[in-house]
PDB file of C-alpha atoms in Angstrom:
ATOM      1  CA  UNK A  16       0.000   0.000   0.000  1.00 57.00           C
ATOM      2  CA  UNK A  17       0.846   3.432  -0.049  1.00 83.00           C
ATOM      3  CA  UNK A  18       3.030   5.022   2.629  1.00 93.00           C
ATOM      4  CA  UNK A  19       4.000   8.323   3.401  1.00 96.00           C
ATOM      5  CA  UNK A  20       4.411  11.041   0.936  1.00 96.00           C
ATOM      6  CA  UNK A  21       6.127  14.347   0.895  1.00 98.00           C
ATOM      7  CA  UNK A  22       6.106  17.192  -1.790  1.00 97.00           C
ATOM      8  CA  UNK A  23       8.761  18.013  -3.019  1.00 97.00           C
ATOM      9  CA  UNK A  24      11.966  15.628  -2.578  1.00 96.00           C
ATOM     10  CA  UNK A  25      14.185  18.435  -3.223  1.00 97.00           C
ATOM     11  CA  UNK A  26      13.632  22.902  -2.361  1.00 97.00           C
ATOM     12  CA  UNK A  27      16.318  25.088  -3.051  1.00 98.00           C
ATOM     13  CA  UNK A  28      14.997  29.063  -1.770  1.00 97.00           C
ATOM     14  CA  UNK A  29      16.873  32.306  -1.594  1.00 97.00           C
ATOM     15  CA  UNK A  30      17.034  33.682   2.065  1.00 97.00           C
ATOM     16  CA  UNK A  31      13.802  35.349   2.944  1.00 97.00           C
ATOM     17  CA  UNK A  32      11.378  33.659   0.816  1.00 97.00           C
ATOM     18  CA  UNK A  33       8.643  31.171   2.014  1.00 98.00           C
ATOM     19  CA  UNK A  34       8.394  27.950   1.385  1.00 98.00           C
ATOM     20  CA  UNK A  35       5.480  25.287   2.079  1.00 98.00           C
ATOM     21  CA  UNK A  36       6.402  21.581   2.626  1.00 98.00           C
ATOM     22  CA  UNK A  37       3.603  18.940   1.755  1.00 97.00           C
ATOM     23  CA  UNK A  38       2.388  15.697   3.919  1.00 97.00           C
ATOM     24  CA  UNK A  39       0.392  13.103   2.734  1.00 96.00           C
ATOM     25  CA  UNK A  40       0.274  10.597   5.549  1.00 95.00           C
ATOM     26  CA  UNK A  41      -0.961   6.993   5.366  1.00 93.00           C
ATOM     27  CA  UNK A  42      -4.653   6.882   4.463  1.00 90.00           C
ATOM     28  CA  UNK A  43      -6.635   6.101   7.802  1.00 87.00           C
ATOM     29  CA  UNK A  44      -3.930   7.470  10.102  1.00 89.00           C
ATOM     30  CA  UNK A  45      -4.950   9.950  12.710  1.00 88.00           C
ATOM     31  CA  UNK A  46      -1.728  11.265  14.400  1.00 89.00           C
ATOM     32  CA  UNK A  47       0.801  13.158  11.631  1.00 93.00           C
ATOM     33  CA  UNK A  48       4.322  14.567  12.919  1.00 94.00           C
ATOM     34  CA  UNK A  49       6.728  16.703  11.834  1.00 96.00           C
ATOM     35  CA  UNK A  50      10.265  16.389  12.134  1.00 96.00           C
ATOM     36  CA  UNK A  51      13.367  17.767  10.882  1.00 96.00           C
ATOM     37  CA  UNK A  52      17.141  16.844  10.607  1.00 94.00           C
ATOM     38  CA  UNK A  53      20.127  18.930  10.009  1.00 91.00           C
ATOM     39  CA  UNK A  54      23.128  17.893   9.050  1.00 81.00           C
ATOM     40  CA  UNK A  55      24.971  16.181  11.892  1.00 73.00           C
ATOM     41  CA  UNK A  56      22.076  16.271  14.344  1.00 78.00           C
ATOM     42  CA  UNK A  57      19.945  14.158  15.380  1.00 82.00           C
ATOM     43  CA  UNK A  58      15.820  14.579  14.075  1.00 90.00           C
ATOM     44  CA  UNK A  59      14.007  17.184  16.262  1.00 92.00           C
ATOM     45  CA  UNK A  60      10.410  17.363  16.686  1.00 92.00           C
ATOM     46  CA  UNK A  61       8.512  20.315  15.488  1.00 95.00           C
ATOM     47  CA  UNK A  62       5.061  19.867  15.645  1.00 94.00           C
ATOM     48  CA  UNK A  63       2.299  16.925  16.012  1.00 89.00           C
ATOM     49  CA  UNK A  64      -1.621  16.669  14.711  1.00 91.00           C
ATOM     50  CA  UNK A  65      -3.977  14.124  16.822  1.00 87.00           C
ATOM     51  CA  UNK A  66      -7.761  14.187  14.822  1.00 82.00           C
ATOM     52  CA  UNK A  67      -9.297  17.333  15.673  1.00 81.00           C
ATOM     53  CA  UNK A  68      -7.243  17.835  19.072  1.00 84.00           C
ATOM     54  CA  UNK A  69      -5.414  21.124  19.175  1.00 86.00           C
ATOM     55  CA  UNK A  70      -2.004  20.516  17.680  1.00 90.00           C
ATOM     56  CA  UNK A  71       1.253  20.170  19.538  1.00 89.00           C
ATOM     57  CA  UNK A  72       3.299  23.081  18.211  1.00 91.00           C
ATOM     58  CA  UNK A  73       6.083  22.827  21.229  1.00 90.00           C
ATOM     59  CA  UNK A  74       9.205  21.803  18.902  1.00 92.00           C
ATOM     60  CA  UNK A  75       8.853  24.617  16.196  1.00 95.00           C
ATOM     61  CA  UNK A  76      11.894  26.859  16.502  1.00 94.00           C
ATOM     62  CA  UNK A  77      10.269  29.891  16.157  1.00 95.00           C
ATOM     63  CA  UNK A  78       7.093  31.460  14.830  1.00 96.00           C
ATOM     64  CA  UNK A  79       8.011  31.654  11.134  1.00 97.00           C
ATOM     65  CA  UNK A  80       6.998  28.059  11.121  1.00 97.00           C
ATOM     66  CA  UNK A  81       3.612  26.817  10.817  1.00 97.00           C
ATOM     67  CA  UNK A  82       1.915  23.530  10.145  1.00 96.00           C
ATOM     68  CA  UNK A  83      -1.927  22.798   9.297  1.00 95.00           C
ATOM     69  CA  UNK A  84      -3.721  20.017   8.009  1.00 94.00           C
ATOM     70  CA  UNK A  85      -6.581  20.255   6.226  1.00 84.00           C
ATOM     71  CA  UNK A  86      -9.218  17.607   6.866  1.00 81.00           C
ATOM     72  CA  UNK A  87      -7.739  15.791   8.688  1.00 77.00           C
ATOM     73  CA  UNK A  88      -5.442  14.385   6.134  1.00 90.00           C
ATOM     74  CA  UNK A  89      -3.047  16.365   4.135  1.00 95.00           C
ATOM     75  CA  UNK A  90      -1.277  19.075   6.130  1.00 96.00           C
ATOM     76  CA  UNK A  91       1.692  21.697   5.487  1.00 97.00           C
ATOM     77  CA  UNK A  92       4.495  23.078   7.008  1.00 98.00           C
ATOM     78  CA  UNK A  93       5.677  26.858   6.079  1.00 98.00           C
ATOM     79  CA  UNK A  94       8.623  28.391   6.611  1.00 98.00           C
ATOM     80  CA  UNK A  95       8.576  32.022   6.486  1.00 98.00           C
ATOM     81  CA  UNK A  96      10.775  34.548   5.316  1.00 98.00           C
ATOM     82  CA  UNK A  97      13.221  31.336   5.085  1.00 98.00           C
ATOM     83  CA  UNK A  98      17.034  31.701   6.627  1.00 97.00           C
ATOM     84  CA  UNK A  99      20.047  29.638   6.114  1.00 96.00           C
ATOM     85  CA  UNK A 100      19.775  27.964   8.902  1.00 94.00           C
ATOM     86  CA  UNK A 101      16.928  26.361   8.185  1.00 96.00           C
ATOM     87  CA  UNK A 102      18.476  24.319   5.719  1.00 96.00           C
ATOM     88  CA  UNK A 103      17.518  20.670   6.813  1.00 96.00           C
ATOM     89  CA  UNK A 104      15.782  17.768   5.553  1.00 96.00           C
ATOM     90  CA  UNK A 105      12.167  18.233   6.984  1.00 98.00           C
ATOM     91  CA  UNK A 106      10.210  14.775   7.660  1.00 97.00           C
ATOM     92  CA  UNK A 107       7.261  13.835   8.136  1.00 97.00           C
ATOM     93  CA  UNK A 108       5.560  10.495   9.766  1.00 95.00           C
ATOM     94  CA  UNK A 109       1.949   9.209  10.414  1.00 93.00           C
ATOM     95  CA  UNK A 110       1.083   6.755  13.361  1.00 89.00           C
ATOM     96  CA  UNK A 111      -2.754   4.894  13.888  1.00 84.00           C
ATOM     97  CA  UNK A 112      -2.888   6.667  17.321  1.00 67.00           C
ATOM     98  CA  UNK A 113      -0.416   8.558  18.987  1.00 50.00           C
ATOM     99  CA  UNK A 114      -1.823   7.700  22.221  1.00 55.00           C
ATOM    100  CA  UNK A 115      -1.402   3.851  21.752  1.00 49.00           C
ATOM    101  CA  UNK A 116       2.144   2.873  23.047  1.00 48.00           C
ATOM    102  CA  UNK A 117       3.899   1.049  20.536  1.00 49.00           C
ATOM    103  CA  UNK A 118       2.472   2.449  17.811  1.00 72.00           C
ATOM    104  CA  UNK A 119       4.518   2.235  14.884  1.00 83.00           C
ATOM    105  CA  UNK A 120       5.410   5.853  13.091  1.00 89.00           C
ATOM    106  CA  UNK A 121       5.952   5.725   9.396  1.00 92.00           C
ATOM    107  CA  UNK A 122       8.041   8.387   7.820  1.00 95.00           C
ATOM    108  CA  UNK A 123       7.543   9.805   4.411  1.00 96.00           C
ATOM    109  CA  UNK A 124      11.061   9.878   2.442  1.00 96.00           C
ATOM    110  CA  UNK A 125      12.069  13.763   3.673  1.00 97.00           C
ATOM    111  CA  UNK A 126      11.728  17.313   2.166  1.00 98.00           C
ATOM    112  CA  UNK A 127      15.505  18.613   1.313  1.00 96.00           C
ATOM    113  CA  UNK A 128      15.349  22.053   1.712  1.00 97.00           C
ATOM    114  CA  UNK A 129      17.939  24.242   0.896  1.00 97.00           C
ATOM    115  CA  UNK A 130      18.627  28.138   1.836  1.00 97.00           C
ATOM    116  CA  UNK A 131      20.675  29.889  -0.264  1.00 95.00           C
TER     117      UNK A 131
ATOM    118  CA  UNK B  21      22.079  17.295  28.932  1.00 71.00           C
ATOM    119  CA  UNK B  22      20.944  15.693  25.571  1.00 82.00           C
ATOM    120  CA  UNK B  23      17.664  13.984  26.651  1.00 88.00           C
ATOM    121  CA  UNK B  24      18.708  10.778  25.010  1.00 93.00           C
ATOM    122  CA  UNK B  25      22.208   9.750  24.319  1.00 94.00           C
ATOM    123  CA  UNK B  26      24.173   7.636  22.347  1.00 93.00           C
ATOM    124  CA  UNK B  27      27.543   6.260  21.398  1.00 85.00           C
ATOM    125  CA  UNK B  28      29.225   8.452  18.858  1.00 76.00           C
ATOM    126  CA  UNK B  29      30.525   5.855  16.627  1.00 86.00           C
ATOM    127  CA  UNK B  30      31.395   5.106  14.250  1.00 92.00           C
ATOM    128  CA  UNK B  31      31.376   2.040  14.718  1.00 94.00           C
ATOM    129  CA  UNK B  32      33.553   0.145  11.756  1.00 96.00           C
ATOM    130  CA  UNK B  33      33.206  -4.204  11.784  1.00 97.00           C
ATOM    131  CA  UNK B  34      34.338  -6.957   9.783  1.00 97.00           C
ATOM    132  CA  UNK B  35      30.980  -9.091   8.384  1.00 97.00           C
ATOM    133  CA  UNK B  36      30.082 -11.627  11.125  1.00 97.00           C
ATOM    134  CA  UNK B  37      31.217  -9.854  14.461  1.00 97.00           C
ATOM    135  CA  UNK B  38      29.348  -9.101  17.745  1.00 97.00           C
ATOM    136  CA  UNK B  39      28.575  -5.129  17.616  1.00 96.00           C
ATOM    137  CA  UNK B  40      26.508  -3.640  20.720  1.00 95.00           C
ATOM    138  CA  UNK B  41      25.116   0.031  20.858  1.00 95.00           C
ATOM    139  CA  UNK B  42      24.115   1.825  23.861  1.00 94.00           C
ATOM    140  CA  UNK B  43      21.855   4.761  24.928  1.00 95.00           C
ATOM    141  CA  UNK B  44      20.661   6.327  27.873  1.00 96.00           C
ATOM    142  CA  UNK B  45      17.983   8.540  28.276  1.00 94.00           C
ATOM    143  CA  UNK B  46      17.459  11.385  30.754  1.00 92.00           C
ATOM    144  CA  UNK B  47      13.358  11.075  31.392  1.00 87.00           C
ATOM    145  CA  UNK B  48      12.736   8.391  34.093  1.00 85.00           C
ATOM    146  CA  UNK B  49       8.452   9.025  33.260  1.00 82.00           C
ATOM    147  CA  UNK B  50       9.372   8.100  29.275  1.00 84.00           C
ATOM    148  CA  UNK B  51       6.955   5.302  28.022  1.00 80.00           C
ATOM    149  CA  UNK B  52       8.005   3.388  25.194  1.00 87.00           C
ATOM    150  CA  UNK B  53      11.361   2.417  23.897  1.00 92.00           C
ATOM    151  CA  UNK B  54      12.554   1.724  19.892  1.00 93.00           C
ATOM    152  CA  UNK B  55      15.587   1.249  17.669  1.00 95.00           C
ATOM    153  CA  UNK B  56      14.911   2.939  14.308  1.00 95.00           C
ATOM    154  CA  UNK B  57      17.450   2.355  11.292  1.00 96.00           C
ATOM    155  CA  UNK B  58      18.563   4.937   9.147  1.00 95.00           C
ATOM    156  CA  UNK B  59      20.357   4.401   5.518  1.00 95.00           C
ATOM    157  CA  UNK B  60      21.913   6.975   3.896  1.00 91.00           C
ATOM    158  CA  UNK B  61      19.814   9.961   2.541  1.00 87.00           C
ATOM    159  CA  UNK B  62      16.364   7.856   3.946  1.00 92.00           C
ATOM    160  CA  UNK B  63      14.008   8.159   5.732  1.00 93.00           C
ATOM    161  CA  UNK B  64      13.969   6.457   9.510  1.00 94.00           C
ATOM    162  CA  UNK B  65      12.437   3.197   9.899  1.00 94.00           C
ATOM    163  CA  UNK B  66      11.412   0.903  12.676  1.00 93.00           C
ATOM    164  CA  UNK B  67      14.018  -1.556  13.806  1.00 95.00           C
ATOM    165  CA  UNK B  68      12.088  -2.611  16.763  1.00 94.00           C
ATOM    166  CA  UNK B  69      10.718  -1.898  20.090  1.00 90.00           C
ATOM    167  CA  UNK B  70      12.323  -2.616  23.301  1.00 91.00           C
ATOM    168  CA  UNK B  71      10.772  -4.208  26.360  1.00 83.00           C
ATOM    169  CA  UNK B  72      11.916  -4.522  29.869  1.00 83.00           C
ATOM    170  CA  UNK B  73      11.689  -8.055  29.665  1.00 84.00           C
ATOM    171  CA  UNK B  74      14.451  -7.903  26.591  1.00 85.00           C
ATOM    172  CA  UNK B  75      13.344  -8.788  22.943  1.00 91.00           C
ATOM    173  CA  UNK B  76      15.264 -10.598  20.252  1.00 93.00           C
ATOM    174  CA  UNK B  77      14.644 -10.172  16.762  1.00 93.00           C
ATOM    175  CA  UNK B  78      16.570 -12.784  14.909  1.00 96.00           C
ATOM    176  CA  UNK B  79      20.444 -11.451  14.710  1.00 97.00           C
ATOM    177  CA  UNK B  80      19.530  -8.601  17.040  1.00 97.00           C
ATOM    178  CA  UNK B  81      18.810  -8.035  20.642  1.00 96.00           C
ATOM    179  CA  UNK B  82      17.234  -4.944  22.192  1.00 96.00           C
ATOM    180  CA  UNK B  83      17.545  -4.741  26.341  1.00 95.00           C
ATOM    181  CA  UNK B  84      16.063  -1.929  28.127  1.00 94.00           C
ATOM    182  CA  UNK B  85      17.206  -1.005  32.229  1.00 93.00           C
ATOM    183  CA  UNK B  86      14.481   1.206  33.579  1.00 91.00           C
ATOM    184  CA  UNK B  87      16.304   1.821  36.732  1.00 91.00           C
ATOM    185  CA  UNK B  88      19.670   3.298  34.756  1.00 93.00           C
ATOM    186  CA  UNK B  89      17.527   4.556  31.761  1.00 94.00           C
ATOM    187  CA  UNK B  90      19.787   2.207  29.800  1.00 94.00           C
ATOM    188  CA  UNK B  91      19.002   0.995  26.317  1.00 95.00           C
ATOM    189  CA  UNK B  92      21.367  -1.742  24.377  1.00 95.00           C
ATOM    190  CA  UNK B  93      21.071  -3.027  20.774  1.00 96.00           C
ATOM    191  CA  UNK B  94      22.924  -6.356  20.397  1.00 97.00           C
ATOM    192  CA  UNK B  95      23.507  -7.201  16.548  1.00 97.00           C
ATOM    193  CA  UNK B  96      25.522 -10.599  15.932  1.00 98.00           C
ATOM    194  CA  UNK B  97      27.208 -12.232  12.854  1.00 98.00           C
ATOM    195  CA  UNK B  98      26.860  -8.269  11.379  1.00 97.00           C
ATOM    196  CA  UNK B  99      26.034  -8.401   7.213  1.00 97.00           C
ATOM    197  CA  UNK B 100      27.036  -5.867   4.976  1.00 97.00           C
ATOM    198  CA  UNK B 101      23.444  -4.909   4.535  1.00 97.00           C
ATOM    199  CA  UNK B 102      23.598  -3.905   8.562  1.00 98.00           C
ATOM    200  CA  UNK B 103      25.664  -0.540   7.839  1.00 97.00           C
ATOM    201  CA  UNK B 104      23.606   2.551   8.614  1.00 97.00           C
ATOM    202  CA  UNK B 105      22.557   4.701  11.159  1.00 95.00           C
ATOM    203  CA  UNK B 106      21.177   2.842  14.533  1.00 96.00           C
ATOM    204  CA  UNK B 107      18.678   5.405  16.093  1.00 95.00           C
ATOM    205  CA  UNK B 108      17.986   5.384  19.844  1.00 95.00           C
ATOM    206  CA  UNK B 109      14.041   6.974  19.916  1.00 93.00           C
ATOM    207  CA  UNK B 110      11.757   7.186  23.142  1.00 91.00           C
ATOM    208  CA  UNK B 111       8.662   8.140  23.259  1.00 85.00           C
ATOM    209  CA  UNK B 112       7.483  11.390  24.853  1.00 71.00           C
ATOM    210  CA  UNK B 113       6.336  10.982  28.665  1.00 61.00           C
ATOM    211  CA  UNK B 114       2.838  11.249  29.506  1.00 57.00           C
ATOM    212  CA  UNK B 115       2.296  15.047  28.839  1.00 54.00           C
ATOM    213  CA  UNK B 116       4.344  14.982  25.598  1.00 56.00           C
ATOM    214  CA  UNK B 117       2.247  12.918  23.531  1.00 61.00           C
ATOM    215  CA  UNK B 118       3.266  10.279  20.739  1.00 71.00           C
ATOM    216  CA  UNK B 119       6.888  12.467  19.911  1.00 81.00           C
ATOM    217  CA  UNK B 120       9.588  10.604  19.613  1.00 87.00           C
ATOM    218  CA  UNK B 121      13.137  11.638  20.732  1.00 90.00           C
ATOM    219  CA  UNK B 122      15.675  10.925  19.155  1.00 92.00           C
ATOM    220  CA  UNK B 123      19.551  10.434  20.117  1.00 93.00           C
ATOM    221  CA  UNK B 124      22.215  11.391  17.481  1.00 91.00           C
ATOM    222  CA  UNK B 125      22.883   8.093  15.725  1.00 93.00           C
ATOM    223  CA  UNK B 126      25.670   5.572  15.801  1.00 94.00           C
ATOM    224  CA  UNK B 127      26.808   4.752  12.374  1.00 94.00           C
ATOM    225  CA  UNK B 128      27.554   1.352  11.791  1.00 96.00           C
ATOM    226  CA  UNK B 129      29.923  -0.012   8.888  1.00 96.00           C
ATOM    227  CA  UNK B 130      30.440  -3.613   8.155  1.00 97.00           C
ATOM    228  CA  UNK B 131      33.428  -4.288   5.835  1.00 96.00           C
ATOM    229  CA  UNK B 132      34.016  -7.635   4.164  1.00 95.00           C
TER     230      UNK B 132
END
């Protein structure tokens, strides 16, 4: 079956723009995450969706980053007014239930954005 | 303090040798316990959960020591196809939700 999708595999941006990051998480999953990993750190959580729960937003860095999803389903992460240091690879992962403990997350293959 | 910790690495083995990777993590309240595998320029993916009660998966053994917030990954008679990144992951405590947490990575490289 399908797994995770992310849109698109590779960004390159100038400093300053915005950029939006797609998620399409495993049909029928409820919980969607967002992580991100720079080179030669380890993946940090940004932000986490649970149905119609008020999302998680504790892990984004600051508040040029957003994240919705819309319907439940599909959601987006933008960057705003973009800066070199947010060069990472941004991933993203879907779980059943994030309240079930050992529920497996499944990450999409990564967003590789790049800030020039 | 990083809130989970691992060995640097890397770690470089001939094929068929004993390799074991450790972790520790700082949050005595965290609830569940995994090994995810990383290959180069991939995505993360589950290796497998750990249990108190210790869990073998055929070549590879996963140990977990509430009382020193101690994690081990055992992998014997290593393959080629074992080198990548070994990911120590807990899962947020009861107020963080399903996050994971991740520690750095050991890399692992298995030479013929």
């Amino acid at each position: 079956g399908a797994g995770v999708s992310q849109s698109p595999s590779n960004k390159v941006t100038e400093k300053g723009k915005d950029v939006e990051l797609r998620c399409d998480p495993i049909s029928g999953h409820t919980a969607l995450y967002w992580y991100r990993q720079s080179l030669g750190q380890g993946l940090e959580f940004l932000i986490y969706f649970q149905g119609n729960s008020a999302p998680d937003k504790s892990g984004l860095p600051s508040d040029r980053f957003s994240a919705e999803r819309t319907g439940g389903s599909v959601s987006t992460l933008t960057i705003q007014r973009t800066q070199q240091e947010d060069s990472a690879v941004y991933l993203c992962a879907s779980s059943l239930n994030k309240l079930a403990g050992g529920s497996e997350q499944f990450f999409g293959p990564g967003t590789r954005l790049t800030v020039l | 303090r990083k809130e989970v910790e691992q060995d640097p690495g890397p770690f470089n083995v001939p094929e068929g040798a004993t390799v074991a990777f450790n972790c520790t993590y700082s949050n005595s309240a965290s609830q569940s316990f995994f090994w995810y595998r990383q290959d180069c320029r991939k995505e993360p993916k589950l290796l497998m959960s750990v249990y108190s009660s210790g869990n073998e998966d055929g070549r590879f053994t996963a140990q977990l020591n509430r009382a020193s917030q101690y994690i081990s990954l055992l992998i014997r008679d290593s393959k080629l196809s074992d080198s990548a990144t070994y990911l120590c992951v807990v899962k947020g405590w009861r107020n963080q939700g399903g996050k994971l947490i991740f520690g750095q990575g050991t890399e692992l490289s298995v030479k013929p």
